[in-house]
mmCIF file of C-alpha atoms in Angstrom:
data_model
loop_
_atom_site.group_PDB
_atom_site.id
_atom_site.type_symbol
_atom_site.label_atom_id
_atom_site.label_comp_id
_atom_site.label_asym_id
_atom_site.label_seq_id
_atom_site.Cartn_x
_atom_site.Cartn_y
_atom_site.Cartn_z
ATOM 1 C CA UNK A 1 -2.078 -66.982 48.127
ATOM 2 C CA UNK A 2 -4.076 -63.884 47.534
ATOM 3 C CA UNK A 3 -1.757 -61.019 46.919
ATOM 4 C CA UNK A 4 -3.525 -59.006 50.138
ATOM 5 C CA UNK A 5 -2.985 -61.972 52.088
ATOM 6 C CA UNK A 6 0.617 -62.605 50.845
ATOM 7 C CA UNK A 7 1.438 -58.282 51.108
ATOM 8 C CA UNK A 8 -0.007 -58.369 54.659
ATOM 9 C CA UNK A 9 2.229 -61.428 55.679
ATOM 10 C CA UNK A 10 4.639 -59.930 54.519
ATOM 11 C CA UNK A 11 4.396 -57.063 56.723
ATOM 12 C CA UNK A 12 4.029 -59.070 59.461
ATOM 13 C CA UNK A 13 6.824 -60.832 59.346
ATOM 14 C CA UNK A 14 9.191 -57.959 58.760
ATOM 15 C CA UNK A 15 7.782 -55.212 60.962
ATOM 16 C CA UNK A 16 5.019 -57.050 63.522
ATOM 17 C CA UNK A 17 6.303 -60.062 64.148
ATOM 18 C CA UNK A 18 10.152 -59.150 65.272
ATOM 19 C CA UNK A 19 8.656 -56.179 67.605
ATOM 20 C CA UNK A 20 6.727 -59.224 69.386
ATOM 21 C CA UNK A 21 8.877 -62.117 68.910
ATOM 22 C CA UNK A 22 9.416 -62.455 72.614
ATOM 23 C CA UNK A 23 5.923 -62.501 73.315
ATOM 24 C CA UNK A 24 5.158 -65.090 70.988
ATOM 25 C CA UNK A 25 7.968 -67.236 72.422
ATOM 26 C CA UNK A 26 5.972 -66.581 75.494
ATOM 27 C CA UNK A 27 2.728 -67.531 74.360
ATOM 28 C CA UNK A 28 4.220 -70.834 72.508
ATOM 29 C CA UNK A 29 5.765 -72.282 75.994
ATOM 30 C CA UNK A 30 3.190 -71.054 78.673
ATOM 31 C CA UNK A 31 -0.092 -71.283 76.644
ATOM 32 C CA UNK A 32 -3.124 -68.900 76.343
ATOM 33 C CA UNK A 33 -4.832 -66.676 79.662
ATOM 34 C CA UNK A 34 -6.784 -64.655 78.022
ATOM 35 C CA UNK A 35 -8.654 -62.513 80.119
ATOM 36 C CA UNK A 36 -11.793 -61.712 78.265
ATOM 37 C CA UNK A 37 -13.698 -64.306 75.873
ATOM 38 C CA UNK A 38 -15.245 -62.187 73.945
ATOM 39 C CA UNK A 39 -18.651 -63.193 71.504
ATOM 40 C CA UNK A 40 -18.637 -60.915 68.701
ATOM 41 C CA UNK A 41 -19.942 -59.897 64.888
ATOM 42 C CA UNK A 42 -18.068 -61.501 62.198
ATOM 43 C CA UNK A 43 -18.420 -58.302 60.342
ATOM 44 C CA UNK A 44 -14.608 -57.130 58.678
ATOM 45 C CA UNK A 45 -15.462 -53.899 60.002
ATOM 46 C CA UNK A 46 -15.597 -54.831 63.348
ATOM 47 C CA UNK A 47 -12.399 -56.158 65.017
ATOM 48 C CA UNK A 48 -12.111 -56.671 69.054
ATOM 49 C CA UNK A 49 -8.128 -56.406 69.050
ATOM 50 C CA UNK A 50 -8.118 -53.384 67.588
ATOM 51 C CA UNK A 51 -11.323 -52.149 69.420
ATOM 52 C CA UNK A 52 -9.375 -52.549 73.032
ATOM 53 C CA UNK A 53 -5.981 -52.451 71.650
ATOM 54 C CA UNK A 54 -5.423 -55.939 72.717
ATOM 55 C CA UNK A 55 -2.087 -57.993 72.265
ATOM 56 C CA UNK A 56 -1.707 -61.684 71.031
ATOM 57 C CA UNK A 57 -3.007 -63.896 74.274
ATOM 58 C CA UNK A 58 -5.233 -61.118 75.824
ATOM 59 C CA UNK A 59 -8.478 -62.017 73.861
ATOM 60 C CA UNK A 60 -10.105 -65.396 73.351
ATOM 61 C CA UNK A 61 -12.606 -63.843 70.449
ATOM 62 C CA UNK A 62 -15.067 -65.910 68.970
ATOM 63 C CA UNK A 63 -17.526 -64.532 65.908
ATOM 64 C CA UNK A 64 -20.799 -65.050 64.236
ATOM 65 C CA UNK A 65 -23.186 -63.691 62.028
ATOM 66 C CA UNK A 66 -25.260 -60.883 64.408
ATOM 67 C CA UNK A 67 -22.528 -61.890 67.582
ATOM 68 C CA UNK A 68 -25.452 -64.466 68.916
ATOM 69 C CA UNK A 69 -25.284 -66.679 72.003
ATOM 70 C CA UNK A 70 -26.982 -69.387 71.126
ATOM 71 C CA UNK A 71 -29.374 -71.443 73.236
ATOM 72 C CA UNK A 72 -28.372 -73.872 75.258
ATOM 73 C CA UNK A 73 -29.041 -76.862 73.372
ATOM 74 C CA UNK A 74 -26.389 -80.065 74.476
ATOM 75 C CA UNK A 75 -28.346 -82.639 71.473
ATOM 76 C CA UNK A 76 -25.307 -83.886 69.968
ATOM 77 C CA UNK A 77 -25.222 -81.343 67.261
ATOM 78 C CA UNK A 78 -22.483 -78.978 65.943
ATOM 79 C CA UNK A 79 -22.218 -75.750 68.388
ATOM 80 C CA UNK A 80 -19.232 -73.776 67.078
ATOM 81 C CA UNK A 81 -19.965 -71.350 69.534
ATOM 82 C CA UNK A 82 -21.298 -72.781 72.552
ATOM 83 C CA UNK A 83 -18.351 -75.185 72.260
ATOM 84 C CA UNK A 84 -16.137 -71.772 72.435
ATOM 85 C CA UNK A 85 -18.067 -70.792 74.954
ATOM 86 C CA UNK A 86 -17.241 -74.154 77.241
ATOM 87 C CA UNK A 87 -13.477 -74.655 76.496
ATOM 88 C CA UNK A 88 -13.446 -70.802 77.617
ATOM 89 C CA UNK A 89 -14.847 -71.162 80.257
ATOM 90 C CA UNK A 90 -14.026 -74.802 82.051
ATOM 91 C CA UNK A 91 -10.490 -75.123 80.349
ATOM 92 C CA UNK A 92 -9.007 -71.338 80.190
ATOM 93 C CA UNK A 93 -11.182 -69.942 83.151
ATOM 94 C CA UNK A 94 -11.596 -66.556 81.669
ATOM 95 C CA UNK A 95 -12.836 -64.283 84.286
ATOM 96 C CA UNK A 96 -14.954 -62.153 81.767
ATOM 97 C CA UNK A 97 -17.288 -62.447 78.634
ATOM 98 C CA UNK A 98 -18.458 -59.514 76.976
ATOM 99 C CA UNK A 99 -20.978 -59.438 74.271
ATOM 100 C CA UNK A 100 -19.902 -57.141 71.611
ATOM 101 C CA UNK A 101 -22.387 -55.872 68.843
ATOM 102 C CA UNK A 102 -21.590 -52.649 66.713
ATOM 103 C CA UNK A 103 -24.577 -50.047 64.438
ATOM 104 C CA UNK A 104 -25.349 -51.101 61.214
ATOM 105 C CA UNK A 105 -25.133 -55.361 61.980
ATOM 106 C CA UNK A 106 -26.201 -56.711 58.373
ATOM 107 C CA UNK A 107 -27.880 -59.885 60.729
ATOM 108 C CA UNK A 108 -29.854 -57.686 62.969
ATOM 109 C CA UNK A 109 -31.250 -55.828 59.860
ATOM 110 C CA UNK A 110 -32.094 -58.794 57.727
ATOM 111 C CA UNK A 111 -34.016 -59.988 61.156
ATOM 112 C CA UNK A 112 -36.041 -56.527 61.238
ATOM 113 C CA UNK A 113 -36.498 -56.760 57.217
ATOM 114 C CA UNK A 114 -38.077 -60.497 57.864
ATOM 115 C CA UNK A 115 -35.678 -62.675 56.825
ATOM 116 C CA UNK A 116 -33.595 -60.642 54.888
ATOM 117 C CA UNK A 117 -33.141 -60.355 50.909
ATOM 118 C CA UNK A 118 -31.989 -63.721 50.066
ATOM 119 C CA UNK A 119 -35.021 -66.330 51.081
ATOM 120 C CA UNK A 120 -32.814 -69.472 50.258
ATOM 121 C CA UNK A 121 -29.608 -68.182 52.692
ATOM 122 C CA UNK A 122 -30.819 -71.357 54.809
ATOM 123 C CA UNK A 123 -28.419 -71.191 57.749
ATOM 124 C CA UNK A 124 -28.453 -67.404 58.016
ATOM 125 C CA UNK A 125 -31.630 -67.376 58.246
ATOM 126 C CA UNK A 126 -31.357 -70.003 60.775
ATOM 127 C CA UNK A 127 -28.922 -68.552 62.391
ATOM 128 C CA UNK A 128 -30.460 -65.466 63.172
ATOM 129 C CA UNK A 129 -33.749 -66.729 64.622
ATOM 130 C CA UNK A 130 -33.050 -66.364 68.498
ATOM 131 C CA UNK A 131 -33.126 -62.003 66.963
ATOM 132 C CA UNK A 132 -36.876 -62.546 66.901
ATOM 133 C CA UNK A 133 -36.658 -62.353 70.393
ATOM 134 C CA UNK A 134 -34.770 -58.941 70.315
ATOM 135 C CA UNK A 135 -37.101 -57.623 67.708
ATOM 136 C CA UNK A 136 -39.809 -58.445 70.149
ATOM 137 C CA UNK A 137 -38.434 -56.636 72.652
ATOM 138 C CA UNK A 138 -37.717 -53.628 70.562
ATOM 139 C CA UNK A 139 -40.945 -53.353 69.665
ATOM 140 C CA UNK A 140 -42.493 -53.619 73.165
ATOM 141 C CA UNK A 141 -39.989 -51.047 74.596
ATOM 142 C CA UNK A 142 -40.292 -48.379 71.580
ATOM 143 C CA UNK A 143 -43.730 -49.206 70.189
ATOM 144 C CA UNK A 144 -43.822 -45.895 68.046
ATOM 145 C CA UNK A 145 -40.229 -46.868 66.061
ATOM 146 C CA UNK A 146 -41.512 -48.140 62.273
ATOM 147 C CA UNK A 147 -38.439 -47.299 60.357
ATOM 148 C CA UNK A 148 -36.469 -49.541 59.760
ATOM 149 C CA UNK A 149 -32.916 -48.230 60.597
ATOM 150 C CA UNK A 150 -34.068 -46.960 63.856
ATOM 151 C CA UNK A 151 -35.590 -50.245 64.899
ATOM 152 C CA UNK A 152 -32.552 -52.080 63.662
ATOM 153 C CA UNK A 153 -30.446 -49.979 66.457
ATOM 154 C CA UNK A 154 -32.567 -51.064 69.367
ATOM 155 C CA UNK A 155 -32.962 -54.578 68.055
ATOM 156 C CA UNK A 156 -29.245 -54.413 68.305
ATOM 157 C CA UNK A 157 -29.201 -53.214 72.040
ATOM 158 C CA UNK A 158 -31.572 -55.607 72.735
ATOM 159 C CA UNK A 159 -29.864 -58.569 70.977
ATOM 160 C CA UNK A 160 -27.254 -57.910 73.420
ATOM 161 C CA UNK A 161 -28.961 -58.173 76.569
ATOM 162 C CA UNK A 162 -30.732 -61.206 75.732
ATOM 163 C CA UNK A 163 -27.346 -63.042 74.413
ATOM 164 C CA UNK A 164 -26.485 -62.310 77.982
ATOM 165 C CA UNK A 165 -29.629 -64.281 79.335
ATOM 166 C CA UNK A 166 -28.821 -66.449 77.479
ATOM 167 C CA UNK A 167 -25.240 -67.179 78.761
ATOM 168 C CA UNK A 168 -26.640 -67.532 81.854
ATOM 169 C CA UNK A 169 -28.660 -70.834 81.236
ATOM 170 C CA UNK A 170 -25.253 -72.493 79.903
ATOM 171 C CA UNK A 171 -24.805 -74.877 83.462
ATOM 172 C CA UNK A 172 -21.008 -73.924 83.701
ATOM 173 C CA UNK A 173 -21.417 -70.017 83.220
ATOM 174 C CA UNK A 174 -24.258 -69.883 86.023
ATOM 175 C CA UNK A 175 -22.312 -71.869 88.519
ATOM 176 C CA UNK A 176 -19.164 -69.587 87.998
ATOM 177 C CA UNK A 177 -21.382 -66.376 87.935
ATOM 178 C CA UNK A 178 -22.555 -67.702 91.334
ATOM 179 C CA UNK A 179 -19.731 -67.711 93.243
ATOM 180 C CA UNK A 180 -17.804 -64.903 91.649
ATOM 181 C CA UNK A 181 -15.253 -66.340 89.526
ATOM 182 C CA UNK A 182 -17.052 -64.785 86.050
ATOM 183 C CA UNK A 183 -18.683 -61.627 85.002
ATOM 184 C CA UNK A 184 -20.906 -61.010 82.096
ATOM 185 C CA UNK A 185 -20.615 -57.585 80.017
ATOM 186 C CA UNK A 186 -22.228 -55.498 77.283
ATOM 187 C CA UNK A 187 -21.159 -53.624 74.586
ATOM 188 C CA UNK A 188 -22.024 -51.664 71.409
ATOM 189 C CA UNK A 189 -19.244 -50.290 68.805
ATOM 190 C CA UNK A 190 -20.118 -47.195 66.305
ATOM 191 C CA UNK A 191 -18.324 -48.282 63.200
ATOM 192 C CA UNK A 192 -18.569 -44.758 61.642
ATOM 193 C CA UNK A 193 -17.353 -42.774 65.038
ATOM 194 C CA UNK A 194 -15.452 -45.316 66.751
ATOM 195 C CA UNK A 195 -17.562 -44.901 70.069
ATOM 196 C CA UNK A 196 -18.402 -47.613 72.254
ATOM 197 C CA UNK A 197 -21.566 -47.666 74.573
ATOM 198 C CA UNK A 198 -21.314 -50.223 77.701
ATOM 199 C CA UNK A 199 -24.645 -52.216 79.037
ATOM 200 C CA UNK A 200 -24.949 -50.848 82.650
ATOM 201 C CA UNK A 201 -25.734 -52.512 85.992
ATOM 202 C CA UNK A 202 -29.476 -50.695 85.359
ATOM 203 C CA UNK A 203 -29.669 -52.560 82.054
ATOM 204 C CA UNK A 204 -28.983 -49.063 79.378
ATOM 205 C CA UNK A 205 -26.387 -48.824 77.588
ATOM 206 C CA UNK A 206 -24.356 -45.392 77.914
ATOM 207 C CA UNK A 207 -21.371 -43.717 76.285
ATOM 208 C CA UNK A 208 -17.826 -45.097 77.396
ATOM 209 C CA UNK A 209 -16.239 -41.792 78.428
ATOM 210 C CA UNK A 210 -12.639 -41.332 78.626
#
């Protein structure tokens, strides 16, 4: 093993791990409720336990380059996420999904830089097509932003929403979002000041004040 891996283990095991033991005995018999699946960046610096403090069981996280929903596409291929999405959703019933992006997302600025700096990263840039959408957007709503930090922020914001609109054309999200049993949520996390911003019924996103 890597020595990180094997050092961090190793505090697991003698400090984590016996303060939840219990728990995990719990979680081993009775199976997984999470209460949030939640569709974020696979970015290191970004992790959704740590963001809401969450224990083992409370989170059923799932994480991609740029934290994209994907189309709806049921053609036989490989869907990591949307499969996620489905056993989420039909088999654990979670009652929420939140879309969590964060500042400085590496996929959202290759999108904005036009593919990004690597021309042969085939399934990145792949990957990140459905951003073309945000970008759009970004540019419509702030048609005076030209560099390319700033427009990298709203692309981000706007990534967001339409990952939501997206959810909603997945058959077994729209039926539960139609009679109440699931709610769709927003998010942005500042890496550098550890704030988060929340997407609001209106559609903005504002400061999470506590």
């Amino acid at each position: 093993m890597p020595s990180p891996l094997t050092e961090g283990f190793s505090r697991f095991r003698s400090e984590l791990y016996p303060r939840q033991h219990a728990l995990f005995e719990t979680l081993a018999e009775d199976g997984q409720h999470p209460h949030t699946l939640v569709i974020a960046c696979c970015d290191s610096r970004v992790d959704p336990a740590q963001v809401f403090d969450a224990r083992p069981g409370e989170l059923f996280v799932v994480r991609n380059v740029a934290n994209i929903v994907p189309p709806f596409e049921p053609d036989g291929g490989h869907h990591g996420v949307s499969a996620a999405l489905e056993f989420a959703v039909k088999k654990l019933e979670v009652p929420n999904i939140l879309v969590l992006g964060h500042r400085q997302c590496g996929g959202v600025k290759a999108c904005v830089a036009g593919g990004g700096e690597d021309a042969d990263a085939v399934f990145i840039n792949q990957w990140i097509e459905p951003l073309g959408e945000a970008l759009a957007d970004a540019r419509s709503e702030e048609p005076q932003l030209t560099d390319e930090d700033a427009l990298s922020e709203r692309v981000e914001l706007c990534s967001i929403r339409r990952s939501i609109e997206r959810l909603k054309t997945y058959p077994f999200v729209a039926e539960r979002l139609a009679d109440g049993r699931l709610k769709l949520h927003g998010a942005r996390f500042g890496i550098a000041d550890g704030e988060l911003e929340w997407l609001t019924v209106d559609g903005e996103f504002a400061p999470v004040a506590l």
